[in-house]
Short mmCIF file of C-alpha atoms in Angstrom, two decimals:
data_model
loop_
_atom_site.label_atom_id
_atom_site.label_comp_id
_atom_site.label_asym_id
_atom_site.label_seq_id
_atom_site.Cartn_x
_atom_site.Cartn_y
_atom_site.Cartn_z
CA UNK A 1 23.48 74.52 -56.55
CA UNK A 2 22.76 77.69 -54.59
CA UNK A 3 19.61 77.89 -55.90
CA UNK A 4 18.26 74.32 -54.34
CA UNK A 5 19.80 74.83 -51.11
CA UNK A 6 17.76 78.34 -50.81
CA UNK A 7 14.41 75.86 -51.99
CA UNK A 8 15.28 73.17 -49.71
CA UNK A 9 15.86 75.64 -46.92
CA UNK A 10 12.69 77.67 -47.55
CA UNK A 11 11.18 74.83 -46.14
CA UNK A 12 7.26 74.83 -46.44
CA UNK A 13 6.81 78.88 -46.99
CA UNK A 14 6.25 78.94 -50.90
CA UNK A 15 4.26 76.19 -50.83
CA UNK A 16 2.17 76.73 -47.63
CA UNK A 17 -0.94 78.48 -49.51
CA UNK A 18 -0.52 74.92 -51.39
CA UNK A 19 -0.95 73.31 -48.52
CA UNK A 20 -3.76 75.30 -46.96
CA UNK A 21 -5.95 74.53 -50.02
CA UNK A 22 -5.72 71.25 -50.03
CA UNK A 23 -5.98 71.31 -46.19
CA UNK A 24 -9.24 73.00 -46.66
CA UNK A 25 -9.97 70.00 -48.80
CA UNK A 26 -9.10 67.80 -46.01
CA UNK A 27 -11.46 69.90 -43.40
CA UNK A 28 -14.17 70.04 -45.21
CA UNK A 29 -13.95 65.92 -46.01
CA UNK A 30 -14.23 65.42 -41.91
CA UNK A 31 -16.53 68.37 -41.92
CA UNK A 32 -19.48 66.59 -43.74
CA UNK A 33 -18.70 63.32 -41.68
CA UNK A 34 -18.79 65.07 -38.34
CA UNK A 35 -21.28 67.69 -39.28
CA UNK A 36 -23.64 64.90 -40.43
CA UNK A 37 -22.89 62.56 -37.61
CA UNK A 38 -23.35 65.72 -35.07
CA UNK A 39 -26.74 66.83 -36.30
CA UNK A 40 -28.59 63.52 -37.53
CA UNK A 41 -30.91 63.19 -34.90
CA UNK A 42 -31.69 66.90 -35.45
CA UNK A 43 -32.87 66.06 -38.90
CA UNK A 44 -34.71 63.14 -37.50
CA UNK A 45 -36.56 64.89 -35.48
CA UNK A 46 -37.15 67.27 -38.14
CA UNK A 47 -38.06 65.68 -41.01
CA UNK A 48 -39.90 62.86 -38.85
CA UNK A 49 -37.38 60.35 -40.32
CA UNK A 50 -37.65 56.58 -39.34
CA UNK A 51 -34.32 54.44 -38.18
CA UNK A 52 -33.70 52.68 -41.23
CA UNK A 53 -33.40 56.65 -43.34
CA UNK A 54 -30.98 57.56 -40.48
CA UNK A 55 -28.89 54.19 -41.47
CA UNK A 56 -29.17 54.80 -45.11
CA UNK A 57 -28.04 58.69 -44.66
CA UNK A 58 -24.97 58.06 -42.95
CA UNK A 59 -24.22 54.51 -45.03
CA UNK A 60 -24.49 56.77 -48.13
CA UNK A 61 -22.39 59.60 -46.80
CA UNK A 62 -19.86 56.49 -46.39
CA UNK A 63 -20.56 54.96 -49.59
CA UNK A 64 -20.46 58.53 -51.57
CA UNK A 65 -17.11 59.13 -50.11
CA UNK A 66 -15.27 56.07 -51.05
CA UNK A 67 -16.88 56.09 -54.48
CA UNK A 68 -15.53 59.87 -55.01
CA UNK A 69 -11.68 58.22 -53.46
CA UNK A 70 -12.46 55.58 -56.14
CA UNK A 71 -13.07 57.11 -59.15
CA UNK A 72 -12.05 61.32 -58.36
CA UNK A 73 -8.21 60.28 -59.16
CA UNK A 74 -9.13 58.92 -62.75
CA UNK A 75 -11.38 62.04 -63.51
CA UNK A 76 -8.80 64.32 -61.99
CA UNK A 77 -6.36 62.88 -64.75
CA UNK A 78 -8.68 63.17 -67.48
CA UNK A 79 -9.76 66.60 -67.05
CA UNK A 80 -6.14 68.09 -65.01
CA UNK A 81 -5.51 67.60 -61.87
CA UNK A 82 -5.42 70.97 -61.26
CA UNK A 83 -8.72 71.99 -63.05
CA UNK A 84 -10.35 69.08 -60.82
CA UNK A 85 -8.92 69.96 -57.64
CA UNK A 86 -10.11 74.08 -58.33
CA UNK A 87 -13.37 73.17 -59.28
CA UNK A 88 -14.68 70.20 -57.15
CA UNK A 89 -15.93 72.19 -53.90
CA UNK A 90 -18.28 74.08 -55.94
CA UNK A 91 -19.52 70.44 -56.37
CA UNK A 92 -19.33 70.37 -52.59
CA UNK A 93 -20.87 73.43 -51.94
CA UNK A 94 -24.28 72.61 -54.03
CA UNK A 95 -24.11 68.92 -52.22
CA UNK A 96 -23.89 70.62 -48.75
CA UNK A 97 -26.87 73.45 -49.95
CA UNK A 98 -29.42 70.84 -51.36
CA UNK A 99 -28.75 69.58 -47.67
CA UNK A 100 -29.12 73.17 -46.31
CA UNK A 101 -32.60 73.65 -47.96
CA UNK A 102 -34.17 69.83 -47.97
CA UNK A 103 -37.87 69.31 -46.97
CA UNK A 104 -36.56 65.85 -46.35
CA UNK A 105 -35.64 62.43 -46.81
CA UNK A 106 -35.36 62.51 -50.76
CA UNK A 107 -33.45 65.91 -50.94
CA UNK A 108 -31.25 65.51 -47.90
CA UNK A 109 -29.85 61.90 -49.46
CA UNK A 110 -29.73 63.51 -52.63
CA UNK A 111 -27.74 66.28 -51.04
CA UNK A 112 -25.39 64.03 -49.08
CA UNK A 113 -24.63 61.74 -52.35
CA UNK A 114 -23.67 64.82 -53.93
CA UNK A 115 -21.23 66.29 -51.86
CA UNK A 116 -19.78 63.10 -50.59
CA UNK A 117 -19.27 62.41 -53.70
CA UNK A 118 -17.01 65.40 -54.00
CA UNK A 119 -15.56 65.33 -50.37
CA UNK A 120 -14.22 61.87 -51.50
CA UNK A 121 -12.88 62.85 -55.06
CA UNK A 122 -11.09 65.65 -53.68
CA UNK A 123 -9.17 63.95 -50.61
CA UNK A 124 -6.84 61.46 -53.17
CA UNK A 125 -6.43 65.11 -55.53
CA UNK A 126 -5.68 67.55 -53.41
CA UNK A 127 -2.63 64.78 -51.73
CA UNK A 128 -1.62 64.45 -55.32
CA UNK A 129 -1.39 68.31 -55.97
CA UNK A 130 0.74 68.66 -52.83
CA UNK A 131 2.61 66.12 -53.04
CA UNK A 132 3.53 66.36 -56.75
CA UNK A 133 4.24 70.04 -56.09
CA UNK A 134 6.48 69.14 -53.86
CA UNK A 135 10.69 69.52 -54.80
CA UNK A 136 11.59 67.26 -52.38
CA UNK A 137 10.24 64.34 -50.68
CA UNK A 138 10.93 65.69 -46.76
CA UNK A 139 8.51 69.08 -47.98
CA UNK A 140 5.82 66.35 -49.46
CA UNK A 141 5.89 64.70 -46.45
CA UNK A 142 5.40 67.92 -44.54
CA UNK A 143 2.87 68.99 -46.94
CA UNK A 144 0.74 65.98 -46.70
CA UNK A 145 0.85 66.10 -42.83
CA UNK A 146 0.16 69.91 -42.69
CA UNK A 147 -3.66 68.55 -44.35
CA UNK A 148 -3.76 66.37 -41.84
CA UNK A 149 -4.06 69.04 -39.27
CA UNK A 150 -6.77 70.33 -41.07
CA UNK A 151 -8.47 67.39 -41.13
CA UNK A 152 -8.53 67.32 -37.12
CA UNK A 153 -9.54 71.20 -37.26
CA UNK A 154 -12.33 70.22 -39.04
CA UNK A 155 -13.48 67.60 -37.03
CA UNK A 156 -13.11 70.09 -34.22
CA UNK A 157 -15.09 72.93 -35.46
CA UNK A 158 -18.19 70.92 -36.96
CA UNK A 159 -18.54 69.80 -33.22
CA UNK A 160 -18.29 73.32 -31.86
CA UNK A 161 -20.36 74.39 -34.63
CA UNK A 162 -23.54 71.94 -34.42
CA UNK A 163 -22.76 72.27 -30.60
CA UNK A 164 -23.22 76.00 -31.00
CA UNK A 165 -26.49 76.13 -32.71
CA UNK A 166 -27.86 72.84 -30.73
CA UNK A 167 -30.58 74.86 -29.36
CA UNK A 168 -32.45 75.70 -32.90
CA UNK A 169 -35.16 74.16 -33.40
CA UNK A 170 -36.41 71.94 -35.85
CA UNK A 171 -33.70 71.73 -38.62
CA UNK A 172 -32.58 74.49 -38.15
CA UNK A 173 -29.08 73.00 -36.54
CA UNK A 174 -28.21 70.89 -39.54
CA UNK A 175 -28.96 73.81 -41.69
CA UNK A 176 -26.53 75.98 -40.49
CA UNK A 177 -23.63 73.28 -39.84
CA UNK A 178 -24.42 72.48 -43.91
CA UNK A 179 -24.47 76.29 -44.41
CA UNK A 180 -20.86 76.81 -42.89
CA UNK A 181 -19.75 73.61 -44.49
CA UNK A 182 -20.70 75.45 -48.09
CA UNK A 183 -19.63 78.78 -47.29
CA UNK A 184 -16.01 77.34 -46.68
CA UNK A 185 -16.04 75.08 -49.96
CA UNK A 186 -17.27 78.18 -52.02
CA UNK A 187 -14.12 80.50 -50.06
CA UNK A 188 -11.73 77.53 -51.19
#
């Protein structure tokens, strides 16, 4: 009895790391949103792209994502949730580098499909892994809304980020907004 009064008072501590990871999870899924939405007319320009690629880049960010919420869940549980949730930013990383060195159209959408893909499979996981973690539901609930945070620090820093490095020219913006989008997958 002593023993789940000392848990239940802990509060978040032992599982805050838990929390963080998956919260990194979270950042990086508004990360590739914002970061794309911030620096698309940089890659435009750039790669000399017409209106319609611009459409079909960000509608198959959109459409990567909720095929990775669809479908991330039911490969998580085949392979371990845990195996899945440790591994799928390295998927995000190469996603976000293909971006980082595309010579255009073809290599950027591959890029985005890629880790979209990811970004999506890993947002349902990584609330699962807290969650289930979790000993009671008031520290699940905290859990789950401590990744929330991160999502909102994520959407913050792409914007500071791509408004940091506006004045690069070329594609040289999105490059380094995809660059700090994989650097923080890979340190995950």
């Amino acid at each position: 009895m002593m023993n789940t009064s000392t848990k239940r008072d802990k509060g978040l501590g032992g599982y805050m790391s838990l929390a963080v990871a998956a919260g990194v999870g979270s950042m990086l899924g508004s990360g590739i949103i914002v970061g794309l939405s911030a620096t698309i007319t940089v890659w435009q320009s750039g790669f000399r792209l017409s209106a319609s690629q611009v459409g079909v880049l960000s509608g198959i960010l959109t459409f990567a994502i909720a095929c990775g919420s669809l479908f991330g869940g039911r490969i998580a549980d085949k392979i371990g949730r845990v195996v899945f949730f440790n591994w799928i930013n390295l998927l995000y990383a190469i996603g976000s580098i293909i971006c980082v060195l595309a010579n255009g159209f073809p290599t950027l959408l591959v890029g985005l499909i890629i880790a979209g893909l990811a970004s999506g499979a890993d947002l349902p996981v990584s609330m699962t892994v807290v969650s289930h973690d979790a000993p009671t539901d008031a520290i699940a609930a905290r859990l789950v809304s401590t990744t929330q945070v991160f999502w909102q620090v994520g959407v913050f820093i792409s914007f500071i980020c791509a408004f940091a490095v506006s004045c690069i020219p070329g594609c040289g913006c999105g490059r380094v907004v995809f660059s700090l989008l994989a650097a923080v997958a890979v340190g995950r």
